[in-house]
């Protein structure tokens, strides 16, 4: 089956447990349609670059899925209809990266910045 990665932004006025409950809800939609969530990460509340639906912040969640395209289309359709979900991004990938996503890694572990001099 094809592999996908999704980033979902939920409204800021939800509690953490409600935002994580959305992940479980959409995982159930996938499993009902023959797919599965390989991995999920809750990134927490983050400030957005611009306002979306009068919200400056949002709950971010990242999902790695293994599902047929019909299941993905149904999940995206339900996400777009859900009042608590503001934005969804879905990308088809060849393979899932091992370990945590870049957002979950500590800054020290990334090593992509040079040391300051002076």
PDB file of C-alpha atoms in Angstrom:
ATOM      1  CA  UNK A   1       0.000   0.000   0.000  1.00  0.00           C
ATOM      2  CA  UNK A   2       1.125   3.597  -0.548  1.00  0.00           C
ATOM      3  CA  UNK A   3       2.754   5.489   2.313  1.00  0.00           C
ATOM      4  CA  UNK A   4       1.645   8.995   3.322  1.00  0.00           C
ATOM      5  CA  UNK A   5       2.602  11.677   5.823  1.00  0.00           C
ATOM      6  CA  UNK A   6       0.080  14.175   7.170  1.00  0.00           C
ATOM      7  CA  UNK A   7       0.381  17.364   9.200  1.00  0.00           C
ATOM      8  CA  UNK A   8      -2.818  18.554  10.830  1.00  0.00           C
ATOM      9  CA  UNK A   9      -3.473  21.867  12.616  1.00  0.00           C
ATOM     10  CA  UNK A  10      -6.371  21.946  15.090  1.00  0.00           C
ATOM     11  CA  UNK A  11      -7.918  24.961  16.837  1.00  0.00           C
ATOM     12  CA  UNK A  12      -5.970  26.465  19.741  1.00  0.00           C
ATOM     13  CA  UNK A  13      -8.871  26.417  22.208  1.00  0.00           C
ATOM     14  CA  UNK A  14      -8.936  22.598  22.352  1.00  0.00           C
ATOM     15  CA  UNK A  15      -7.327  20.805  25.271  1.00  0.00           C
ATOM     16  CA  UNK A  16      -4.310  18.577  24.661  1.00  0.00           C
ATOM     17  CA  UNK A  17      -6.386  15.450  25.191  1.00  0.00           C
ATOM     18  CA  UNK A  18      -9.022  16.637  22.696  1.00  0.00           C
ATOM     19  CA  UNK A  19      -6.326  17.335  20.097  1.00  0.00           C
ATOM     20  CA  UNK A  20      -4.810  13.883  20.629  1.00  0.00           C
ATOM     21  CA  UNK A  21      -8.332  12.444  20.445  1.00  0.00           C
ATOM     22  CA  UNK A  22      -8.581  13.809  16.901  1.00  0.00           C
ATOM     23  CA  UNK A  23      -5.584  11.654  15.945  1.00  0.00           C
ATOM     24  CA  UNK A  24      -7.333   8.569  17.326  1.00  0.00           C
ATOM     25  CA  UNK A  25     -10.589   9.509  15.575  1.00  0.00           C
ATOM     26  CA  UNK A  26      -8.976   9.860  12.153  1.00  0.00           C
ATOM     27  CA  UNK A  27      -6.922   6.706  12.778  1.00  0.00           C
ATOM     28  CA  UNK A  28     -10.211   4.853  13.259  1.00  0.00           C
ATOM     29  CA  UNK A  29     -11.461   6.272   9.944  1.00  0.00           C
ATOM     30  CA  UNK A  30      -8.337   4.911   8.236  1.00  0.00           C
ATOM     31  CA  UNK A  31      -8.634   1.461   9.823  1.00  0.00           C
ATOM     32  CA  UNK A  32     -12.311   1.258   8.821  1.00  0.00           C
ATOM     33  CA  UNK A  33     -11.237   1.799   5.205  1.00  0.00           C
ATOM     34  CA  UNK A  34      -8.356  -0.705   5.177  1.00  0.00           C
ATOM     35  CA  UNK A  35      -5.439   1.490   6.260  1.00  0.00           C
ATOM     36  CA  UNK A  36      -3.402   2.029   9.392  1.00  0.00           C
ATOM     37  CA  UNK A  37      -1.406   4.680  11.241  1.00  0.00           C
ATOM     38  CA  UNK A  38       2.235   3.612  11.359  1.00  0.00           C
ATOM     39  CA  UNK A  39       3.279   6.389  13.753  1.00  0.00           C
ATOM     40  CA  UNK A  40       1.806   9.584  15.157  1.00  0.00           C
ATOM     41  CA  UNK A  41       3.339  12.531  16.963  1.00  0.00           C
ATOM     42  CA  UNK A  42       1.638  15.339  18.838  1.00  0.00           C
ATOM     43  CA  UNK A  43       3.804  18.426  18.409  1.00  0.00           C
ATOM     44  CA  UNK A  44       1.856  20.642  20.816  1.00  0.00           C
ATOM     45  CA  UNK A  45       0.604  24.207  20.487  1.00  0.00           C
ATOM     46  CA  UNK A  46       2.708  26.300  18.133  1.00  0.00           C
ATOM     47  CA  UNK A  47       2.452  29.876  16.876  1.00  0.00           C
ATOM     48  CA  UNK A  48       1.571  30.126  13.194  1.00  0.00           C
ATOM     49  CA  UNK A  49       3.110  32.543  10.713  1.00  0.00           C
ATOM     50  CA  UNK A  50      -0.296  34.083   9.968  1.00  0.00           C
ATOM     51  CA  UNK A  51      -3.820  33.919  11.332  1.00  0.00           C
ATOM     52  CA  UNK A  52      -6.084  31.101  10.189  1.00  0.00           C
ATOM     53  CA  UNK A  53      -9.778  31.489  11.062  1.00  0.00           C
ATOM     54  CA  UNK A  54      -8.861  34.250  13.564  1.00  0.00           C
ATOM     55  CA  UNK A  55      -6.447  31.911  15.398  1.00  0.00           C
ATOM     56  CA  UNK A  56      -2.806  32.822  15.967  1.00  0.00           C
ATOM     57  CA  UNK A  57      -1.825  29.407  17.419  1.00  0.00           C
ATOM     58  CA  UNK A  58      -2.806  25.812  16.780  1.00  0.00           C
ATOM     59  CA  UNK A  59      -2.330  22.221  17.929  1.00  0.00           C
ATOM     60  CA  UNK A  60      -0.003  20.461  15.475  1.00  0.00           C
ATOM     61  CA  UNK A  61      -0.077  16.708  14.855  1.00  0.00           C
ATOM     62  CA  UNK A  62       1.997  14.548  12.496  1.00  0.00           C
ATOM     63  CA  UNK A  63       0.817  11.179  11.167  1.00  0.00           C
ATOM     64  CA  UNK A  64       2.610   8.487   9.179  1.00  0.00           C
ATOM     65  CA  UNK A  65       0.101   6.238   7.444  1.00  0.00           C
ATOM     66  CA  UNK A  66       0.002   3.128   5.303  1.00  0.00           C
ATOM     67  CA  UNK A  67      -3.323   3.114   3.493  1.00  0.00           C
ATOM     68  CA  UNK A  68      -5.000   2.838   0.098  1.00  0.00           C
ATOM     69  CA  UNK A  69      -5.851   6.107  -1.630  1.00  0.00           C
ATOM     70  CA  UNK A  70      -9.583   5.606  -1.000  1.00  0.00           C
ATOM     71  CA  UNK A  71      -8.974   5.608   2.763  1.00  0.00           C
ATOM     72  CA  UNK A  72      -6.798   8.729   2.529  1.00  0.00           C
ATOM     73  CA  UNK A  73      -9.422  10.562   0.471  1.00  0.00           C
ATOM     74  CA  UNK A  74     -12.122   9.705   3.019  1.00  0.00           C
ATOM     75  CA  UNK A  75      -9.939  10.789   5.953  1.00  0.00           C
ATOM     76  CA  UNK A  76      -9.061  14.097   4.252  1.00  0.00           C
ATOM     77  CA  UNK A  77     -12.716  14.703   3.410  1.00  0.00           C
ATOM     78  CA  UNK A  78     -13.717  14.203   7.045  1.00  0.00           C
ATOM     79  CA  UNK A  79     -10.817  16.380   8.255  1.00  0.00           C
ATOM     80  CA  UNK A  80     -11.923  19.235   6.016  1.00  0.00           C
ATOM     81  CA  UNK A  81     -15.508  18.915   7.296  1.00  0.00           C
ATOM     82  CA  UNK A  82     -14.470  18.738  10.979  1.00  0.00           C
ATOM     83  CA  UNK A  83     -14.929  22.066  12.778  1.00  0.00           C
ATOM     84  CA  UNK A  84     -11.825  21.653  14.977  1.00  0.00           C
ATOM     85  CA  UNK A  85      -9.374  21.015  12.111  1.00  0.00           C
ATOM     86  CA  UNK A  86      -8.074  24.183  10.440  1.00  0.00           C
ATOM     87  CA  UNK A  87      -5.527  22.843   7.939  1.00  0.00           C
ATOM     88  CA  UNK A  88      -4.315  19.493   6.595  1.00  0.00           C
ATOM     89  CA  UNK A  89      -1.287  18.691   4.455  1.00  0.00           C
ATOM     90  CA  UNK A  90      -0.862  15.221   2.943  1.00  0.00           C
ATOM     91  CA  UNK A  91       2.267  14.056   1.134  1.00  0.00           C
ATOM     92  CA  UNK A  92       2.869  10.702  -0.535  1.00  0.00           C
ATOM     93  CA  UNK A  93       6.318   9.329   0.345  1.00  0.00           C
ATOM     94  CA  UNK A  94       8.394   6.389  -0.873  1.00  0.00           C
ATOM     95  CA  UNK A  95       9.351   5.338   2.659  1.00  0.00           C
ATOM     96  CA  UNK A  96       8.918   6.610   6.203  1.00  0.00           C
ATOM     97  CA  UNK A  97      11.965   8.061   7.936  1.00  0.00           C
ATOM     98  CA  UNK A  98      13.145   6.155  11.002  1.00  0.00           C
ATOM     99  CA  UNK A  99      12.993   7.756  14.423  1.00  0.00           C
ATOM    100  CA  UNK A 100      11.316  10.990  15.489  1.00  0.00           C
ATOM    101  CA  UNK A 101      10.553  13.811  13.074  1.00  0.00           C
ATOM    102  CA  UNK A 102      12.711  16.926  12.939  1.00  0.00           C
ATOM    103  CA  UNK A 103      10.163  18.795  15.085  1.00  0.00           C
ATOM    104  CA  UNK A 104      10.545  16.274  17.908  1.00  0.00           C
ATOM    105  CA  UNK A 105      14.352  16.166  17.920  1.00  0.00           C
ATOM    106  CA  UNK A 106      16.161  18.349  20.415  1.00  0.00           C
ATOM    107  CA  UNK A 107      18.005  21.361  19.076  1.00  0.00           C
ATOM    108  CA  UNK A 108      21.312  19.969  20.299  1.00  0.00           C
ATOM    109  CA  UNK A 109      20.823  16.744  18.370  1.00  0.00           C
ATOM    110  CA  UNK A 110      20.092  18.459  15.064  1.00  0.00           C
ATOM    111  CA  UNK A 111      23.578  19.903  14.644  1.00  0.00           C
ATOM    112  CA  UNK A 112      22.524  22.018  11.678  1.00  0.00           C
ATOM    113  CA  UNK A 113      23.640  25.317  13.228  1.00  0.00           C
ATOM    114  CA  UNK A 114      27.175  26.529  13.570  1.00  0.00           C
ATOM    115  CA  UNK A 115      28.535  27.689  16.901  1.00  0.00           C
ATOM    116  CA  UNK A 116      28.576  31.408  17.527  1.00  0.00           C
ATOM    117  CA  UNK A 117      31.962  33.015  17.642  1.00  0.00           C
ATOM    118  CA  UNK A 118      33.033  35.975  19.559  1.00  0.00           C
TER     119      UNK A 118
END
